[in-house]
């Protein structure tokens, strides 16, 4: 548990949570359960200790205290550590960036970009900061033909990527500023 705790805590700072702390508590069970011989609970504290005597550690069960954004970033950290240890050819992240934006989205994108050096990542996201770091961009959309709805996927060209990122930034009719911002997001990485 100690290496997991130490490595996750290092990564948390890199995804915009410098004060967060993670640990795990393992308690042996009397009998073998469907989940093993130990009960393991992840504990989390997103804030600096208050400094009050007797209150230096406010670890609580993760399931009770983590927000959606905190949980997303914590899971990204854990998955990136697992990916380093196992031969996983493809990792799928479905909106793992929920509840984040701005600088934090850039940081999450950096973690994903680093992972992509050794693994194929499929990332489902609505954040332009994440999309801009990708090597390719698949656009998923629905088509209605009479009473039938079909889901379609197409690979976007570089120019189409700029337009789509600009739409993410400013809506269906991207402004010239959004277009320049989209180009900048793609160049920055």
mmCIF file of C-alpha atoms in Angstrom:
data_model
loop_
_atom_site.group_PDB
_atom_site.id
_atom_site.type_symbol
_atom_site.label_atom_id
_atom_site.label_comp_id
_atom_site.label_asym_id
_atom_site.label_seq_id
_atom_site.Cartn_x
_atom_site.Cartn_y
_atom_site.Cartn_z
ATOM 1 C CA UNK A 1 0.000 0.000 0.000
ATOM 2 C CA UNK A 2 2.863 2.393 0.785
ATOM 3 C CA UNK A 3 4.213 2.608 -2.813
ATOM 4 C CA UNK A 4 0.671 3.148 -4.140
ATOM 5 C CA UNK A 5 0.070 5.923 -1.614
ATOM 6 C CA UNK A 6 3.386 7.656 -2.337
ATOM 7 C CA UNK A 7 3.040 7.479 -6.122
ATOM 8 C CA UNK A 8 -0.590 8.610 -6.191
ATOM 9 C CA UNK A 9 0.200 11.549 -3.907
ATOM 10 C CA UNK A 10 3.025 12.646 -6.234
ATOM 11 C CA UNK A 11 0.722 12.495 -9.251
ATOM 12 C CA UNK A 12 -2.111 14.386 -7.549
ATOM 13 C CA UNK A 13 -0.035 17.559 -7.524
ATOM 14 C CA UNK A 14 0.465 17.149 -11.277
ATOM 15 C CA UNK A 15 -3.282 17.176 -11.923
ATOM 16 C CA UNK A 16 -3.954 20.360 -9.989
ATOM 17 C CA UNK A 17 -4.436 18.951 -6.481
ATOM 18 C CA UNK A 18 -1.242 19.920 -4.614
ATOM 19 C CA UNK A 19 -2.845 19.696 -1.159
ATOM 20 C CA UNK A 20 -4.709 16.428 -1.681
ATOM 21 C CA UNK A 21 -3.606 13.305 0.125
ATOM 22 C CA UNK A 22 -4.525 9.692 -0.570
ATOM 23 C CA UNK A 23 -4.002 6.563 1.483
ATOM 24 C CA UNK A 24 -5.478 3.110 1.789
ATOM 25 C CA UNK A 25 -6.448 1.154 4.859
ATOM 26 C CA UNK A 26 -6.206 -2.650 4.752
ATOM 27 C CA UNK A 27 -7.938 -4.741 7.382
ATOM 28 C CA UNK A 28 -7.731 -8.553 7.395
ATOM 29 C CA UNK A 29 -11.045 -10.379 7.291
ATOM 30 C CA UNK A 30 -11.819 -13.484 9.328
ATOM 31 C CA UNK A 31 -12.991 -15.362 6.243
ATOM 32 C CA UNK A 32 -12.314 -15.256 2.524
ATOM 33 C CA UNK A 33 -14.899 -13.101 0.769
ATOM 34 C CA UNK A 34 -15.756 -12.662 -2.905
ATOM 35 C CA UNK A 35 -13.245 -9.774 -2.900
ATOM 36 C CA UNK A 36 -10.355 -11.470 -1.096
ATOM 37 C CA UNK A 37 -9.055 -11.904 2.439
ATOM 38 C CA UNK A 38 -8.593 -8.182 3.154
ATOM 39 C CA UNK A 39 -10.985 -5.268 3.301
ATOM 40 C CA UNK A 40 -9.297 -2.312 1.600
ATOM 41 C CA UNK A 41 -10.712 1.174 1.792
ATOM 42 C CA UNK A 42 -9.345 4.183 -0.056
ATOM 43 C CA UNK A 43 -9.141 7.285 2.119
ATOM 44 C CA UNK A 44 -8.835 10.848 0.884
ATOM 45 C CA UNK A 45 -8.323 14.405 2.058
ATOM 46 C CA UNK A 46 -8.419 17.162 -0.548
ATOM 47 C CA UNK A 47 -7.341 19.962 1.800
ATOM 48 C CA UNK A 48 -4.410 20.995 3.918
ATOM 49 C CA UNK A 49 -4.719 19.988 7.565
ATOM 50 C CA UNK A 50 -6.359 22.728 9.621
ATOM 51 C CA UNK A 51 -3.515 22.749 12.130
ATOM 52 C CA UNK A 52 -5.853 22.261 15.055
ATOM 53 C CA UNK A 53 -4.534 19.912 17.695
ATOM 54 C CA UNK A 54 -5.742 16.381 17.121
ATOM 55 C CA UNK A 55 -6.943 17.280 13.626
ATOM 56 C CA UNK A 56 -3.753 16.843 11.600
ATOM 57 C CA UNK A 57 -5.284 14.120 9.446
ATOM 58 C CA UNK A 58 -8.800 14.356 8.080
ATOM 59 C CA UNK A 59 -8.770 11.254 5.936
ATOM 60 C CA UNK A 60 -12.279 10.078 5.152
ATOM 61 C CA UNK A 61 -13.544 7.268 2.916
ATOM 62 C CA UNK A 62 -13.110 8.312 -0.701
ATOM 63 C CA UNK A 63 -16.690 7.398 -1.557
ATOM 64 C CA UNK A 64 -17.960 9.926 1.007
ATOM 65 C CA UNK A 65 -15.760 12.979 0.455
ATOM 66 C CA UNK A 66 -14.424 13.172 -3.114
ATOM 67 C CA UNK A 67 -16.189 15.466 -5.580
ATOM 68 C CA UNK A 68 -16.684 14.364 -9.175
ATOM 69 C CA UNK A 69 -13.634 16.307 -10.334
ATOM 70 C CA UNK A 70 -11.476 15.006 -7.484
ATOM 71 C CA UNK A 71 -12.572 11.443 -8.155
ATOM 72 C CA UNK A 72 -11.854 11.824 -11.883
ATOM 73 C CA UNK A 73 -8.333 13.084 -11.261
ATOM 74 C CA UNK A 74 -7.611 10.476 -8.599
ATOM 75 C CA UNK A 75 -8.733 7.689 -10.951
ATOM 76 C CA UNK A 76 -6.526 9.110 -13.713
ATOM 77 C CA UNK A 77 -3.547 8.974 -11.343
ATOM 78 C CA UNK A 78 -4.283 5.391 -10.315
ATOM 79 C CA UNK A 79 -4.878 4.273 -13.908
ATOM 80 C CA UNK A 80 -1.627 5.865 -15.057
ATOM 81 C CA UNK A 81 0.271 3.934 -12.361
ATOM 82 C CA UNK A 82 -1.439 0.667 -13.316
ATOM 83 C CA UNK A 83 -0.623 1.310 -16.974
ATOM 84 C CA UNK A 84 3.083 1.654 -16.113
ATOM 85 C CA UNK A 85 3.091 -1.763 -14.433
ATOM 86 C CA UNK A 86 0.950 -3.784 -16.844
ATOM 87 C CA UNK A 87 1.157 -4.418 -20.562
ATOM 88 C CA UNK A 88 -2.052 -2.603 -21.460
ATOM 89 C CA UNK A 89 -2.096 -1.803 -25.165
ATOM 90 C CA UNK A 90 -5.201 0.405 -25.016
ATOM 91 C CA UNK A 91 -6.737 2.530 -22.265
ATOM 92 C CA UNK A 92 -10.171 4.097 -22.576
ATOM 93 C CA UNK A 93 -11.050 7.223 -20.615
ATOM 94 C CA UNK A 94 -14.710 8.179 -20.779
ATOM 95 C CA UNK A 95 -15.031 11.740 -19.510
ATOM 96 C CA UNK A 96 -12.359 11.253 -16.842
ATOM 97 C CA UNK A 97 -12.029 15.035 -16.898
ATOM 98 C CA UNK A 98 -15.507 15.556 -15.398
ATOM 99 C CA UNK A 99 -15.728 18.531 -13.093
ATOM 100 C CA UNK A 100 -12.497 20.214 -14.215
ATOM 101 C CA UNK A 101 -11.547 23.049 -16.560
ATOM 102 C CA UNK A 102 -8.850 25.599 -17.291
ATOM 103 C CA UNK A 103 -5.357 24.922 -15.982
ATOM 104 C CA UNK A 104 -6.423 21.641 -14.416
ATOM 105 C CA UNK A 105 -7.612 20.415 -17.833
ATOM 106 C CA UNK A 106 -4.161 21.261 -19.258
ATOM 107 C CA UNK A 107 -2.526 19.243 -16.484
ATOM 108 C CA UNK A 108 -4.803 16.261 -17.040
ATOM 109 C CA UNK A 109 -4.034 16.483 -20.740
ATOM 110 C CA UNK A 110 -0.315 16.363 -19.955
ATOM 111 C CA UNK A 111 -0.712 13.191 -17.870
ATOM 112 C CA UNK A 112 -2.680 11.606 -20.721
ATOM 113 C CA UNK A 113 -0.146 12.745 -23.307
ATOM 114 C CA UNK A 114 2.653 11.125 -21.279
ATOM 115 C CA UNK A 115 0.659 7.896 -21.057
ATOM 116 C CA UNK A 116 0.056 7.966 -24.818
ATOM 117 C CA UNK A 117 3.796 7.593 -25.421
ATOM 118 C CA UNK A 118 3.494 3.919 -24.384
ATOM 119 C CA UNK A 119 -0.207 3.139 -24.747
ATOM 120 C CA UNK A 120 -2.980 3.824 -27.174
ATOM 121 C CA UNK A 121 -5.491 6.095 -25.452
ATOM 122 C CA UNK A 122 -9.068 6.548 -26.480
ATOM 123 C CA UNK A 123 -10.364 9.626 -24.695
ATOM 124 C CA UNK A 124 -13.973 10.754 -24.675
ATOM 125 C CA UNK A 125 -14.006 14.397 -23.654
ATOM 126 C CA UNK A 126 -15.668 17.752 -24.180
ATOM 127 C CA UNK A 127 -12.675 19.819 -23.077
ATOM 128 C CA UNK A 128 -10.691 21.616 -25.770
ATOM 129 C CA UNK A 129 -7.556 21.535 -23.586
ATOM 130 C CA UNK A 130 -7.660 17.725 -23.718
ATOM 131 C CA UNK A 131 -8.659 17.449 -27.382
ATOM 132 C CA UNK A 132 -5.817 19.762 -28.415
ATOM 133 C CA UNK A 133 -3.237 17.278 -27.085
ATOM 134 C CA UNK A 134 -4.508 14.363 -29.149
ATOM 135 C CA UNK A 135 -2.736 12.922 -32.181
ATOM 136 C CA UNK A 136 -6.026 12.363 -33.948
ATOM 137 C CA UNK A 137 -9.615 13.365 -33.417
ATOM 138 C CA UNK A 138 -12.681 11.257 -34.072
ATOM 139 C CA UNK A 139 -15.962 13.098 -34.258
ATOM 140 C CA UNK A 140 -18.998 11.130 -33.051
ATOM 141 C CA UNK A 141 -22.416 12.325 -34.169
ATOM 142 C CA UNK A 142 -25.962 11.097 -34.764
ATOM 143 C CA UNK A 143 -27.867 11.079 -38.026
ATOM 144 C CA UNK A 144 -31.644 10.827 -38.233
ATOM 145 C CA UNK A 145 -33.084 9.266 -41.379
ATOM 146 C CA UNK A 146 -36.848 9.126 -41.155
ATOM 147 C CA UNK A 147 -37.577 7.212 -37.963
ATOM 148 C CA UNK A 148 -34.105 5.701 -37.652
ATOM 149 C CA UNK A 149 -31.228 7.252 -35.696
ATOM 150 C CA UNK A 150 -27.669 6.105 -36.413
ATOM 151 C CA UNK A 151 -24.465 6.924 -34.584
ATOM 152 C CA UNK A 152 -21.633 7.842 -36.940
ATOM 153 C CA UNK A 153 -17.913 8.396 -36.479
ATOM 154 C CA UNK A 154 -15.515 10.223 -38.756
ATOM 155 C CA UNK A 155 -11.849 11.123 -38.508
ATOM 156 C CA UNK A 156 -11.257 14.866 -38.616
ATOM 157 C CA UNK A 157 -8.565 16.463 -40.742
ATOM 158 C CA UNK A 158 -6.283 19.045 -39.139
ATOM 159 C CA UNK A 159 -8.497 21.883 -40.417
ATOM 160 C CA UNK A 160 -11.655 20.109 -39.218
ATOM 161 C CA UNK A 161 -10.030 19.619 -35.812
ATOM 162 C CA UNK A 162 -9.445 23.363 -35.528
ATOM 163 C CA UNK A 163 -13.101 24.044 -36.348
ATOM 164 C CA UNK A 164 -14.349 21.440 -33.865
ATOM 165 C CA UNK A 165 -12.106 22.701 -31.046
ATOM 166 C CA UNK A 166 -13.282 26.246 -31.815
ATOM 167 C CA UNK A 167 -16.886 25.012 -31.503
ATOM 168 C CA UNK A 168 -16.015 23.574 -28.125
ATOM 169 C CA UNK A 169 -14.742 26.992 -27.121
ATOM 170 C CA UNK A 170 -17.505 29.216 -28.480
ATOM 171 C CA UNK A 171 -20.506 27.261 -29.772
ATOM 172 C CA UNK A 172 -21.838 26.148 -33.161
ATOM 173 C CA UNK A 173 -20.692 29.275 -34.999
ATOM 174 C CA UNK A 174 -17.068 29.706 -33.906
ATOM 175 C CA UNK A 175 -15.703 33.219 -33.833
ATOM 176 C CA UNK A 176 -12.363 34.136 -35.421
ATOM 177 C CA UNK A 177 -10.904 34.462 -31.922
ATOM 178 C CA UNK A 178 -12.081 30.941 -31.061
ATOM 179 C CA UNK A 179 -10.507 29.663 -34.289
ATOM 180 C CA UNK A 180 -7.168 31.289 -33.362
ATOM 181 C CA UNK A 181 -7.435 29.929 -29.829
ATOM 182 C CA UNK A 182 -8.085 26.417 -31.229
ATOM 183 C CA UNK A 183 -5.009 26.670 -33.457
ATOM 184 C CA UNK A 184 -2.989 27.796 -30.464
ATOM 185 C CA UNK A 185 -4.220 24.860 -28.356
ATOM 186 C CA UNK A 186 -3.121 22.433 -31.061
ATOM 187 C CA UNK A 187 0.288 24.114 -31.485
ATOM 188 C CA UNK A 188 1.013 24.283 -27.779
ATOM 189 C CA UNK A 189 1.544 20.563 -27.589
#
